Short mmCIF file of C-alpha atoms in Angstrom, two decimals:
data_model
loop_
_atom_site.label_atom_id
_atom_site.label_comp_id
_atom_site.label_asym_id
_atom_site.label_seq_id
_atom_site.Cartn_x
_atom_site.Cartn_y
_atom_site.Cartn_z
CA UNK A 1 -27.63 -19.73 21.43
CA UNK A 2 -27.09 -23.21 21.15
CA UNK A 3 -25.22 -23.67 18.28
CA UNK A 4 -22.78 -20.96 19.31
CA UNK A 5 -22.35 -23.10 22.78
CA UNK A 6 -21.63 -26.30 20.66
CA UNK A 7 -18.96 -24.69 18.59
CA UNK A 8 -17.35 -23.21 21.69
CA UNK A 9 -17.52 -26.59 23.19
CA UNK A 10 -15.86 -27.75 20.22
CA UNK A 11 -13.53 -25.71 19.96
CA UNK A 12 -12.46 -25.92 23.06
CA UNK A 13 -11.82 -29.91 22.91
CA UNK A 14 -8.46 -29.91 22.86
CA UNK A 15 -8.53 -33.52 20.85
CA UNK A 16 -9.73 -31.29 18.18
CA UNK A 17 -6.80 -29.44 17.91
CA UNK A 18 -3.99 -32.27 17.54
CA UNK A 19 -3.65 -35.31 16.31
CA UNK A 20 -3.27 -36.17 12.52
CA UNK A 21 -6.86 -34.88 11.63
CA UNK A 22 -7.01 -32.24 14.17
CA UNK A 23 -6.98 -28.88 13.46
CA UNK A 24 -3.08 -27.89 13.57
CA UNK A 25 -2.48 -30.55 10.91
CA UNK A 26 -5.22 -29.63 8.87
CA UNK A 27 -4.29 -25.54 9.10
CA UNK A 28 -0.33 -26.86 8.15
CA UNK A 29 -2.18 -29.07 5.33
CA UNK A 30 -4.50 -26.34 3.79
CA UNK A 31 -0.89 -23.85 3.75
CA UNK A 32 1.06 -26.25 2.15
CA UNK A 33 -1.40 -26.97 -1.03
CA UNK A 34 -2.08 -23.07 -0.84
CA UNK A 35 1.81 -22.95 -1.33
CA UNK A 36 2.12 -25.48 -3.79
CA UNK A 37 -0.97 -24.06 -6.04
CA UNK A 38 0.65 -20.55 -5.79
CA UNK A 39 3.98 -21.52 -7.02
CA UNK A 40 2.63 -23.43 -9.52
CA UNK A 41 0.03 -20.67 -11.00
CA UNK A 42 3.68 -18.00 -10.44
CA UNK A 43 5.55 -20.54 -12.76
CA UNK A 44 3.17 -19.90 -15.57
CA UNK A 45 1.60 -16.49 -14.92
CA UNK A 46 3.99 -14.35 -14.08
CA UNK A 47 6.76 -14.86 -16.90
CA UNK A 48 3.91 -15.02 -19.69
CA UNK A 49 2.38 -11.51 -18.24
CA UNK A 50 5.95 -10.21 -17.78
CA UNK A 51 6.41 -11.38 -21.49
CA UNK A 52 3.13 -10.11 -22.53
CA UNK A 53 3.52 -6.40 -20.63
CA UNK A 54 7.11 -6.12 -22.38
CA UNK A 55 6.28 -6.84 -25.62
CA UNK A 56 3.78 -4.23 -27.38
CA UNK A 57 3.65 -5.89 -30.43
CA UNK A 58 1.52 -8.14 -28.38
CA UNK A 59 -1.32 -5.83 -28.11
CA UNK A 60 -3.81 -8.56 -29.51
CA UNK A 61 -3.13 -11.29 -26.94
CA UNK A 62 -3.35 -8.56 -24.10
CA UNK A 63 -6.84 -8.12 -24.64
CA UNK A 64 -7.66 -11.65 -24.71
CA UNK A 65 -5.48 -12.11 -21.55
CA UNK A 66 -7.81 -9.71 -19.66
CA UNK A 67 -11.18 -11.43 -21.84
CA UNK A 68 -9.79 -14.75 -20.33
CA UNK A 69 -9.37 -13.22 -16.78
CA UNK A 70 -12.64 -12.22 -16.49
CA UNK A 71 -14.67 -15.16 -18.04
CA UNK A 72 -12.88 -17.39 -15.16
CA UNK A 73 -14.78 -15.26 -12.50
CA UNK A 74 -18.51 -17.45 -14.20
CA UNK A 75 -16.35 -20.59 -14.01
CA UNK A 76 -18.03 -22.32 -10.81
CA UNK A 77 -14.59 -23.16 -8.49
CA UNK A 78 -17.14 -26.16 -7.60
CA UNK A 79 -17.14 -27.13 -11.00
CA UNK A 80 -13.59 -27.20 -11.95
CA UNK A 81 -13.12 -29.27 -8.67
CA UNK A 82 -15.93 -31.78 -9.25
CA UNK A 83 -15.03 -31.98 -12.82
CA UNK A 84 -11.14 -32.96 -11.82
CA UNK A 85 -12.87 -35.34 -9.42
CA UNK A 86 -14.87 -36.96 -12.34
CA UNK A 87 -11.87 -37.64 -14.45
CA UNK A 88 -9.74 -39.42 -12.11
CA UNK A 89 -8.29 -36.75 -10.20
CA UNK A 90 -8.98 -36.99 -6.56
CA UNK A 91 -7.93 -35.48 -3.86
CA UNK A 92 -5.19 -33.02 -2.71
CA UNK A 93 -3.54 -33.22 -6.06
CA UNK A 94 -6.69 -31.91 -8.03
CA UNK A 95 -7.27 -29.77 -5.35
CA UNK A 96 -4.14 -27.79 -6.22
CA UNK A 97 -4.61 -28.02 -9.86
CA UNK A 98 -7.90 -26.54 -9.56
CA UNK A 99 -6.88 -23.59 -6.70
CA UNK A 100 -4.13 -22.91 -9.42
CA UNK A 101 -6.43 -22.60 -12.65
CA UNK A 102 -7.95 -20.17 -10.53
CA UNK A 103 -4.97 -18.11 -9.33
CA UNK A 104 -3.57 -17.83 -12.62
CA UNK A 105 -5.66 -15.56 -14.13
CA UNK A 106 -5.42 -12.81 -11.54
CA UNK A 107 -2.01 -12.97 -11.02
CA UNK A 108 -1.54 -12.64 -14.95
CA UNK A 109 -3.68 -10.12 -15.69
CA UNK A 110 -2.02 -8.28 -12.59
CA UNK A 111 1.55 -8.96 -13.65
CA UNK A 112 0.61 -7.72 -17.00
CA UNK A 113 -0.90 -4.24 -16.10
CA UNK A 114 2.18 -3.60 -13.78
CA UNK A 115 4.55 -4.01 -16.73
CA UNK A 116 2.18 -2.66 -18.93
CA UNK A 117 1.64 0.04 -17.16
CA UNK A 118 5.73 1.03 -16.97
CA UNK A 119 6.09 5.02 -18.38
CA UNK A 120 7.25 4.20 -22.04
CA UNK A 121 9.31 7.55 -21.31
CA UNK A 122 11.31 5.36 -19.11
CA UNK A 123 11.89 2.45 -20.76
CA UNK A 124 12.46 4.44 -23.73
CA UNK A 125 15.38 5.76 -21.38
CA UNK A 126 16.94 2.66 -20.29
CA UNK A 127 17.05 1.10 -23.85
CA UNK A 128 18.95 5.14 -24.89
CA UNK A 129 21.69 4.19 -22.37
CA UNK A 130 22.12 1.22 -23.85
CA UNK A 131 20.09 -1.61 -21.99
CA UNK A 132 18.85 -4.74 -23.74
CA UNK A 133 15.51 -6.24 -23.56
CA UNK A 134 16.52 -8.21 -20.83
CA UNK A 135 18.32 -5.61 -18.85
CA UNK A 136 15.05 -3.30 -18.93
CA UNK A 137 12.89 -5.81 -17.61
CA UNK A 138 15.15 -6.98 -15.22
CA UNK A 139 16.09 -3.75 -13.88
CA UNK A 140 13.81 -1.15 -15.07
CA UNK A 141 9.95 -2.60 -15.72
CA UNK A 142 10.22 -5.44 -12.58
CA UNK A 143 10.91 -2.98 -10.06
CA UNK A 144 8.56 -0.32 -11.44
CA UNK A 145 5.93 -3.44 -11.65
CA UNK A 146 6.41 -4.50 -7.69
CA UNK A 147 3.33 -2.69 -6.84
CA UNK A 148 1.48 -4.53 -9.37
CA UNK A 149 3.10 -7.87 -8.23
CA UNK A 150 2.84 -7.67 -4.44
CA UNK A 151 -0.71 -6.54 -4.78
CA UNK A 152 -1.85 -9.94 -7.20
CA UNK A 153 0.48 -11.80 -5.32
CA UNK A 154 -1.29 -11.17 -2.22
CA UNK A 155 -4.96 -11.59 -4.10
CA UNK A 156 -4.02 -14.35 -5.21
CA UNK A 157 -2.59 -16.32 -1.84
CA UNK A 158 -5.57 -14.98 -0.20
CA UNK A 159 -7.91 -16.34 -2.84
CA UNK A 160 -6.44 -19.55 -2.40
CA UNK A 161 -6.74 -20.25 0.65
CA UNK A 162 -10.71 -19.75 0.34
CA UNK A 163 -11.13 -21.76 -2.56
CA UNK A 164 -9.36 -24.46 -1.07
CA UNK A 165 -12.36 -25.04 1.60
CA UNK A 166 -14.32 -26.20 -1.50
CA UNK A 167 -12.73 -29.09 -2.23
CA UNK A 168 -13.11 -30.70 0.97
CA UNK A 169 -16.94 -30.76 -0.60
CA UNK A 170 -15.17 -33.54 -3.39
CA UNK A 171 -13.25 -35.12 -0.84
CA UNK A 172 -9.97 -33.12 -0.65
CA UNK A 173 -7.98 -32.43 1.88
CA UNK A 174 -7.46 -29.11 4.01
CA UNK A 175 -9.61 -27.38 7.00
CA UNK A 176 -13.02 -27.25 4.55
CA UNK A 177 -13.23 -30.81 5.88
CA UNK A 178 -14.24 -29.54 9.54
CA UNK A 179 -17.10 -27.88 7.70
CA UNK A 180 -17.63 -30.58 4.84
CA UNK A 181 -17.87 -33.34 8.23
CA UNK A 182 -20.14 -31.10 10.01
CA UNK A 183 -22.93 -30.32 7.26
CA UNK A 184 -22.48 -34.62 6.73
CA UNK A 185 -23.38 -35.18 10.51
CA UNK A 186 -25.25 -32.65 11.00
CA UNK A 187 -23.39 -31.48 13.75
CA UNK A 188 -23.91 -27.36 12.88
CA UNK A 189 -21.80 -26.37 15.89
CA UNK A 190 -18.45 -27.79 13.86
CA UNK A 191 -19.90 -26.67 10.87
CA UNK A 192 -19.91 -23.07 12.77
CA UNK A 193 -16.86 -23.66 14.46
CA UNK A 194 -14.94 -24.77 11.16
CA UNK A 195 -16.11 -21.62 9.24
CA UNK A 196 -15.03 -19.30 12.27
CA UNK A 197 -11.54 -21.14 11.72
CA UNK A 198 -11.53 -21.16 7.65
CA UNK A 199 -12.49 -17.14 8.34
CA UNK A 200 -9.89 -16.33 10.44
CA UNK A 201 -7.38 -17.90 8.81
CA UNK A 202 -8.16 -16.08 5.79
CA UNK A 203 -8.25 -12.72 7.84
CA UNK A 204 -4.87 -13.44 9.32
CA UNK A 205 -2.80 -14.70 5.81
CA UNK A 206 -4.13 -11.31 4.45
CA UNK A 207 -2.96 -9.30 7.39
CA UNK A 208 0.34 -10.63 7.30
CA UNK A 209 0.15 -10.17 3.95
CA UNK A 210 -0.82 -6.53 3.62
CA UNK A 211 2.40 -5.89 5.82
CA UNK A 212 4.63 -7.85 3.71
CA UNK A 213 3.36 -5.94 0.74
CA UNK A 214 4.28 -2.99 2.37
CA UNK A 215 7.46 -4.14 3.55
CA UNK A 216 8.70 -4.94 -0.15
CA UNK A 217 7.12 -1.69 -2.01
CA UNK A 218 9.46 1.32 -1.88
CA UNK A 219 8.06 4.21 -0.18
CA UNK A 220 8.32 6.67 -3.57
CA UNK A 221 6.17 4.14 -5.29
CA UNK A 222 3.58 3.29 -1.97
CA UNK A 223 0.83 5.76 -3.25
CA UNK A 224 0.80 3.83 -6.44
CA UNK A 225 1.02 0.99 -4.43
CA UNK A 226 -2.98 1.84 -2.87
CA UNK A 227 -3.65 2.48 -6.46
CA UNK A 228 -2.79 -1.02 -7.51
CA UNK A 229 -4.66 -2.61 -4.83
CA UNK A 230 -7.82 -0.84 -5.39
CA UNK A 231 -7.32 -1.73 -9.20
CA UNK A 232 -7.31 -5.43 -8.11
CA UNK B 1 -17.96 -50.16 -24.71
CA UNK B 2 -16.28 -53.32 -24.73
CA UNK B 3 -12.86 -52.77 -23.20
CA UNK B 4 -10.65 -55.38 -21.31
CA UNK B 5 -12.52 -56.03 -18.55
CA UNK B 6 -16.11 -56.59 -20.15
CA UNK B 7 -18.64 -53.90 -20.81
CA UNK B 8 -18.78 -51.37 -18.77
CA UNK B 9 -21.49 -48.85 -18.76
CA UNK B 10 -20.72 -45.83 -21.16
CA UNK B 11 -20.07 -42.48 -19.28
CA UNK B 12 -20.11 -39.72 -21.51
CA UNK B 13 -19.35 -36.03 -20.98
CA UNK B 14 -22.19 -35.01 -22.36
CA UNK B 15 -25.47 -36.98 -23.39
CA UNK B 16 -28.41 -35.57 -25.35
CA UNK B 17 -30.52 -38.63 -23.71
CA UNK B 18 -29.66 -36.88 -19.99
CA UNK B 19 -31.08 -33.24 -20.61
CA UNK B 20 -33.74 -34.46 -22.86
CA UNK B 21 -35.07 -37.19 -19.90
CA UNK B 22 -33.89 -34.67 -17.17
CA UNK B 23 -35.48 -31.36 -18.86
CA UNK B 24 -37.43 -30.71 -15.64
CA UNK B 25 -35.10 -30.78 -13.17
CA UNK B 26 -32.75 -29.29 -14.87
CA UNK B 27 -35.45 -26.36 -15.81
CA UNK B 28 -35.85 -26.12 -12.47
CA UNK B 29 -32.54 -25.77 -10.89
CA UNK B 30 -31.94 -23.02 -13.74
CA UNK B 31 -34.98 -21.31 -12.58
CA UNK B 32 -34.04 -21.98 -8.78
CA UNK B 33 -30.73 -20.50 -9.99
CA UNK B 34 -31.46 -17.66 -11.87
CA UNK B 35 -33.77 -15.92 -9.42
CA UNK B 36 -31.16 -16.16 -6.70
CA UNK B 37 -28.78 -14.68 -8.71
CA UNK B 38 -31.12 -11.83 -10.05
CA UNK B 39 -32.49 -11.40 -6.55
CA UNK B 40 -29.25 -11.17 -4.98
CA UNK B 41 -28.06 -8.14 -6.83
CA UNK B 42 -30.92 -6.46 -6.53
CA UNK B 43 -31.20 -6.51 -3.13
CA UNK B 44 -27.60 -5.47 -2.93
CA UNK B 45 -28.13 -2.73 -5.83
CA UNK B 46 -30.75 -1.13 -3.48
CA UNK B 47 -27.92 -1.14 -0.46
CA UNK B 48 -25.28 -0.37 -1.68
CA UNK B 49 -26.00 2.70 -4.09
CA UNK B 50 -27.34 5.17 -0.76
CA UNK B 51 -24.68 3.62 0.99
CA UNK B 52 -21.61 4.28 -1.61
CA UNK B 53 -23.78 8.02 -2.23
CA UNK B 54 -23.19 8.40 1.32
CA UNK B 55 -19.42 7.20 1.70
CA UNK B 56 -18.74 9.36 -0.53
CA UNK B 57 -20.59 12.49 1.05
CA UNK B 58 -19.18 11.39 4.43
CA UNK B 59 -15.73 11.69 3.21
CA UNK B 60 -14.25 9.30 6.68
CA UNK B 61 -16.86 6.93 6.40
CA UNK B 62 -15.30 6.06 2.66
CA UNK B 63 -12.38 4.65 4.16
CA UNK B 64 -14.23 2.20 7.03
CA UNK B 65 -16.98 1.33 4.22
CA UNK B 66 -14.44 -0.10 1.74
CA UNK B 67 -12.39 -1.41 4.42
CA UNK B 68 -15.78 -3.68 5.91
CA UNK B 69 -16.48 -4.34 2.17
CA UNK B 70 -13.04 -5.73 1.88
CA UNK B 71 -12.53 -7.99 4.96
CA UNK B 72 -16.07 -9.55 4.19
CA UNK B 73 -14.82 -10.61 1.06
CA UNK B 74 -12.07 -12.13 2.56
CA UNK B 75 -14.30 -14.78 3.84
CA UNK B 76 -14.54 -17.69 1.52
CA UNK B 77 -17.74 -18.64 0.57
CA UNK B 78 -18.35 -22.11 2.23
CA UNK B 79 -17.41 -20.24 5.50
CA UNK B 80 -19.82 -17.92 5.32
CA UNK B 81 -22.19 -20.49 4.74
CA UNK B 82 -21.69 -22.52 7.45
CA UNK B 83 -21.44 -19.54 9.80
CA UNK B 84 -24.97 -18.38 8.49
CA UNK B 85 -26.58 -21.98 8.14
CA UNK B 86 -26.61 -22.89 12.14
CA UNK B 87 -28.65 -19.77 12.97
CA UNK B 88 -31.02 -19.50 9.67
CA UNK B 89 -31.25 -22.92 9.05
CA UNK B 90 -30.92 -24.87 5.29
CA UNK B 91 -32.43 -23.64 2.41
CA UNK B 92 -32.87 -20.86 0.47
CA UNK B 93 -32.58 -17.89 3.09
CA UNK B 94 -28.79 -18.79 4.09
CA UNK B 95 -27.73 -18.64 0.53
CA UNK B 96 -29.77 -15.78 -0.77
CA UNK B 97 -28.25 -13.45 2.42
CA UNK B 98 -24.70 -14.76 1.69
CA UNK B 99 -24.59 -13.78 -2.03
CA UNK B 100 -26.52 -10.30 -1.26
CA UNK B 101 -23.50 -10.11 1.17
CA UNK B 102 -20.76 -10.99 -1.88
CA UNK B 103 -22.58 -8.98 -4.25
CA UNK B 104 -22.79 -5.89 -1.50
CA UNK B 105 -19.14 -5.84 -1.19
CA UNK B 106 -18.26 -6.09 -4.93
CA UNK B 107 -21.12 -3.19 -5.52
CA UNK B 108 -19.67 -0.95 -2.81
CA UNK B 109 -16.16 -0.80 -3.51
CA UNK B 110 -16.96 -0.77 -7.56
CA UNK B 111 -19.91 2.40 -6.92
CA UNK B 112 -17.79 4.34 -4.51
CA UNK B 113 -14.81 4.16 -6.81
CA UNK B 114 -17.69 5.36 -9.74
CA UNK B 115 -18.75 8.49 -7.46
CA UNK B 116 -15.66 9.66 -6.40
CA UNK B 117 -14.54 9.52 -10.18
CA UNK B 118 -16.94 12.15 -11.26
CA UNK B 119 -15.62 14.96 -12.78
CA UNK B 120 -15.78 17.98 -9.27
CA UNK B 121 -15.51 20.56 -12.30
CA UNK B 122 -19.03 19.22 -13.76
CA UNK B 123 -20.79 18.89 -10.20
CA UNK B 124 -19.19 22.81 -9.49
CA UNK B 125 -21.36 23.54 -12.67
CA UNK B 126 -24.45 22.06 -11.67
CA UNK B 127 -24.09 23.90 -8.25
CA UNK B 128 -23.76 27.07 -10.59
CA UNK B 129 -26.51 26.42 -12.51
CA UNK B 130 -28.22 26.55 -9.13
CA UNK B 131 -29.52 22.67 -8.52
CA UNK B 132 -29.82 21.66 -5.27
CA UNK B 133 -28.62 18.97 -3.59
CA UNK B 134 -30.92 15.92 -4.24
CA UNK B 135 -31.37 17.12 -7.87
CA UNK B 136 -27.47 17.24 -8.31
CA UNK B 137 -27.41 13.83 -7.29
CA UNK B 138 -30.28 12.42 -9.41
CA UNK B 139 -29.44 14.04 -12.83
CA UNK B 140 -25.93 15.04 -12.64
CA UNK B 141 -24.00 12.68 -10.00
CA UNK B 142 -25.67 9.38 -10.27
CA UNK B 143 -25.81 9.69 -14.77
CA UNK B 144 -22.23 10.47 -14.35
CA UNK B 145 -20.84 7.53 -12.05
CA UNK B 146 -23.56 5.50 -14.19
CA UNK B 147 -21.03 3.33 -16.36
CA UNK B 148 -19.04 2.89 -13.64
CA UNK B 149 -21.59 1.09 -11.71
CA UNK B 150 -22.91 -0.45 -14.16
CA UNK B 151 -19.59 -2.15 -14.48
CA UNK B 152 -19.60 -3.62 -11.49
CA UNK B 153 -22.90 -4.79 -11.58
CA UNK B 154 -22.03 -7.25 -14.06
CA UNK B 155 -19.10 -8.08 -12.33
CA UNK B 156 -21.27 -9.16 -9.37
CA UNK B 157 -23.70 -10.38 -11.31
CA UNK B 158 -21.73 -13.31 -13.13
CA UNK B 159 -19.51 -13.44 -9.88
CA UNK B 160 -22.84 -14.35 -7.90
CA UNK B 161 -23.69 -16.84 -10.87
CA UNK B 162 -20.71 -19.13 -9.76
CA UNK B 163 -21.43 -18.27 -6.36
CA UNK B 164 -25.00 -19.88 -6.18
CA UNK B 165 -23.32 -22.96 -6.86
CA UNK B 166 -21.81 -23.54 -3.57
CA UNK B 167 -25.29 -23.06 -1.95
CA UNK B 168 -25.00 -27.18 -2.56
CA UNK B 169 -23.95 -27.11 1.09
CA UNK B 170 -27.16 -26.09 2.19
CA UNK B 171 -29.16 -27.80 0.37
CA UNK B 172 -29.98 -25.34 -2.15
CA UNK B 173 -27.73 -24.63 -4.90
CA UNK B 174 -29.52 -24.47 -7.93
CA UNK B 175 -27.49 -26.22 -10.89
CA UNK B 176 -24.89 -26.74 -8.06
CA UNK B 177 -27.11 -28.99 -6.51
CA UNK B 178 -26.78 -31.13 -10.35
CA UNK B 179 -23.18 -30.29 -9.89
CA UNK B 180 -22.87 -32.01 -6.65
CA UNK B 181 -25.71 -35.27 -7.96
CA UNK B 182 -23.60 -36.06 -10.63
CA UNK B 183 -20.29 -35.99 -8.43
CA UNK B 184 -21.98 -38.44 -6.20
CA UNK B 185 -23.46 -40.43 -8.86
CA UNK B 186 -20.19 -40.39 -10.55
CA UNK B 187 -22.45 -39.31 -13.87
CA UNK B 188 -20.26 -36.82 -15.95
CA UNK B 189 -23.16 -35.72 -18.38
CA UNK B 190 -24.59 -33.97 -15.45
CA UNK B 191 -21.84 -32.36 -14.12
CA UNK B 192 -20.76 -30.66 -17.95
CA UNK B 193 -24.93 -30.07 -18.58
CA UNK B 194 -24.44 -28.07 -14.99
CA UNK B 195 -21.35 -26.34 -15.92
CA UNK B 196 -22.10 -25.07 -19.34
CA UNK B 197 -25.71 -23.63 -18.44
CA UNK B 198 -23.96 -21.98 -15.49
CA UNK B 199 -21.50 -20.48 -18.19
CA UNK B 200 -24.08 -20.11 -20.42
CA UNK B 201 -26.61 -18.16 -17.65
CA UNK B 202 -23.83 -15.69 -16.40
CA UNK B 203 -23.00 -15.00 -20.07
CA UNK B 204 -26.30 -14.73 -20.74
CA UNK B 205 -27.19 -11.97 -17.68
CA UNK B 206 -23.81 -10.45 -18.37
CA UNK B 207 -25.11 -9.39 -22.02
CA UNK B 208 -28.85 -8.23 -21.16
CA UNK B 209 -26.51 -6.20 -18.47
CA UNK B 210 -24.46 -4.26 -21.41
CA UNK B 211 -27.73 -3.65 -23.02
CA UNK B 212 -29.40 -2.17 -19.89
CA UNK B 213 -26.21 0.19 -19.65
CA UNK B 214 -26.29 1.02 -23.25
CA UNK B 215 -29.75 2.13 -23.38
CA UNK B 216 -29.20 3.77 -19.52
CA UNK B 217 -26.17 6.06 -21.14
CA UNK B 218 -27.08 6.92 -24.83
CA UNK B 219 -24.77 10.06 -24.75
CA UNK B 220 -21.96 7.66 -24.30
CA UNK B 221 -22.93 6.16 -27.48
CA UNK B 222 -20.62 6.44 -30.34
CA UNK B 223 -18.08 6.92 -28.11
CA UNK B 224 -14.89 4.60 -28.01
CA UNK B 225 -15.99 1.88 -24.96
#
C-alpha cells in the first residue's frame, strides 16, 4: 500500500520527531492544554456536583444537571470551536475553553451520581454520631463517591485529549495539526501517520489511566468500581 | 456600522437575508446530513443487535465485544478519519463507515447491557411455557431488552448528529461543511444557521425516536418513565 509506505516513511524521519513543531513538542503541547482544560472543567464541576449530590433539597436542579449533560452530546465540538474562533478567540486558549465546556458535563453528572448515589443509611449514620455537613462529605460521601470520581475523571481526560485534535481544524495548537497539515497538502501518508499517533496516544492516556483508577479505588468498593465505569 | 475606524461591514450572528438567499445549500447540506446520520444507525442497528444477542449467548465473547467496542471509541474522531480517508478516498464512504463505526460501539455496549438486564425469572417462564429458542428471543428476549435499546439508539443517534460534522475533513460534512465555510469566510451567520439546525436536527430525530419506542412498548405505557 502506498499510503501505508508514506506514513512509515514519515514516521520514520526523525526531523519529524524534534524540533519545535515536531512531534515530541506537539505530544508535550496537546498534554499540557488537556491538563489545563481538565483542571479547569474540575474547578467548576466537581464542587457544584459534590454540592448538588449532598444536598437533596436540590432534587430539581439534579434533573436538569443530567438534561444539560446530555443535550451537550448534539452540541457539534466543531462548532463550539469554530464559534470561539469567530468571536475573537483563537488558538490554544479557545481550544481549552472549548475541550473544557465539553468535559464539564460528564464529570458533573458523574460526580453527582457518586454522591448521589451514597446509602442514605450511611450518611444518616455519620450525621447520628455527630458529623456536620462538612464532615460527611469530607469523610463519608467523597470516599464512598471515588468510584464515581476516578471513573469521570478518567472519561473525561480521555475525552479531552480527542477533542483536542479538532481544533487544529480552526487553527489551534496540539498533534491534530499533523493531520489538519496533511488533509491541507494533501499529503495522506501524514494525514495517516498523524491519526496512528492521535490514536495511540489516546489508547495509552487511557491505559495508564485505567491502572491509576485502580490504584486509587479500595478493593471493598472495586466491584462497584466496574459498575461505575459501565454506567459512564 | 459606523464605529471608529469607518464602516465596516456588519457581521451578524444570525441574518434572515443569509438562510433566505442560501435556502439551497443549506437544504442541501441538511439533507446531505440527515441521511448520513439516519443511515449510519441503521446500518449499525442491523450489526450490532445479532452481535450483542450473541455476546450475550456466548457468555466470554461479552467481555472481548465490549472491550473492542470500548477501545474503538477511544479513537477520536478526526483520527479515525484520517486513518480511513488514505485507503477509501474523500467523500462520502470514509465518513458514512466511521460514524457506523461510532454508532456500532455506542449500540453494542448500550444493547448488551439491555439483554443481560432481562429478568432470567421471565425467560425461565417462557422456557416453561415450552418456546423454543428463536421464539424466546423474538417475543420474549428482544420486547424485554426493547427500552433499553431503544435508549441507546437515541443516544447514538444525536451523538452521530454532531459527529457528521467533522466529516468537513473529508470533504463531506453536511452542515459541517457550512460550519467550516463560514469559519473561513469569517461569516458568523453561517456558522450559528449551521449550529442551531444541527441542534435542531438531533433534537428533532431524538423525539421521532421516543415516539418509535413508545408505540414499540405500549405495555410500558402508563408506567412511571
Amino acid at each position: 500500500m502506498n499510503v501505508v509506505q508514506e506514513a512509515i516513511t514519515w514516521l520514520n524521519d526523525p526531523l519529524n520527531w524534534s524540533g519545535p513543531g515536531g512531534i515530541w513538542a506537539l505530544t508535550r503541547e496537546h498534554l499540557l492544554m488537556t491538563l489545563a482544560a481538565v483542571l479547569l472543567a474540575s474547578v467548576v464541576a466537581i464542587p457544584l456536583g459534590i454540592w448538588l449530590g449532598h444536598s437533596h433539597r436540590l432534587q430539581r436542579g439534579a434533573a436538569a444537571v443530567i438534561v444539560v449533560a446530555n443535550t451537550t452530546r448534539a452540541l457539534p465540538t466543531l462548532a463550539i470551536i469554530i464559534i470561539l474562533a469567530t468571536a475573537g478567540l483563537f488558538g490554544d486558549t479557545a481550544t481549552v475553553i472549548a475541550a473544557a465546556v465539553f468535559a464539564l458535563p460528564v464529570l458533573l453528572s458523574t460526580t453527582f451520581t457518586g454522591v448521589r448515589g451514597v446509602d442514605p443509611a450511611v450518611t444518616d449514620a455519620a450525621r447520628g454520631m455527630g458529623m456536620g455537613g462538612g464532615r460527611v462529605v469530607g469523610r463519608v460521601e467523597l470516599p464512598l463517591a471515588v468510584p464515581y470520581l476516578a471513573a469521570g475523571l478518567r472519561t473525561t481526560i480521555v475525552q479531552v485529549v480527542a477533542t483536542i485534535p479538532l481544533a487544529a481544524l480552526a487553527g489551534g495548537g496540539g498533534l491534530g495539526q499533523i493531520i489538519s497539515l496533511g488533509f491541507g497538502t494533501q499529503r495522506y501518508g501524514q494525514v495517516l501517520a498523524g491519526g496512528v499517533i492521535v490514536a495511540v496516544l489516546c489508547l495509552l492516556v487511557d491505559g495508564v489511566l485505567a491502572l491509576v483508577q485502580r490504584a486509587v479505588t479500595p478493593a471493598s468498593v472495586r466491584a462497584e468500581s466496574r459498575a461505575a465505569a459501565r454506567a459512564v | 456600522m459606523a464605529g471608529r475606524f469607518g464602516r465596516v461591514a456588519a457581521n451578524p450572528w444570525f441574518s434572515w437575508d443569509y438562510v433566505t438567499a442560501n435556502w439551497d445549500a443549506i437544504r442541501e447540506a441538511l439533507i446531505i446530513h440527515a441521511s448520513l446520520t439516519v443511515e449510519a444507525v441503521a446500518i449499525a442497528i442491523v450489526v450490532s443487535v445479532p452481535l450483542a444477542a450473541l455476546a450475550t449467548r456466548v457468555r466470554w465473547l461479552a467481555g472481548p465485544v465490549v472491550g473492542f467496542a470500548s477501545t474503538l471509541y477511544t479513537i477520536p474522531s478526526l483520527a479515525l478519519f484520517a486513518i480511513l480517508a488514505p485507503f477509501m478516498g474523500i467523500g462520502r464512504a470514509p465518513v458514512l463507515l466511521g460514524l457506523v463505526l461510532y454508532a456500532l460501539v455506542i449500540l453494542v455496549r448500550t444493547a448488551v447491557a439491555a439483554l443481560q438486564g432481562v429478568d432470567p425469572a421471565v425467560l425461565d417462564a417462557a422456557r416453561g411455557l415450552g418456546y423454543g429458542r428463536a421464539r424466546r428471543f423474538w417475543t420474549v428476549e428482544l420486547p424485554s431488552a426493547l427500552p433499553g435499546i431503544v435508549t441507546g439508539v437515541r443516544l447514538a443517534t444525536v451523538s452521530t448528529v454532531a459527529l457528521v460534522t467533522v466529516g468537513v475533513v473529508v470533504g463531506y460534512g453536511g452542515l459541517g461543511n457550512l460550519l467550516f465555510r463560514g469559519f473561513q469566510s469569517f461569516y458568523r451567520a453561517e456558522i450559528t444557521t449551521a449550529t442551531v439546525l444541527c441542534l435542531l436536527l438531533a433534537l428533532v430525530l431524538d423525539v421521532l425516536l421516543w415516539l418509535v419506542g413508545r408505540a414499540l412498548t405500549p405495555w410500558l405505557r402508563g408506567r412511571a418513565a
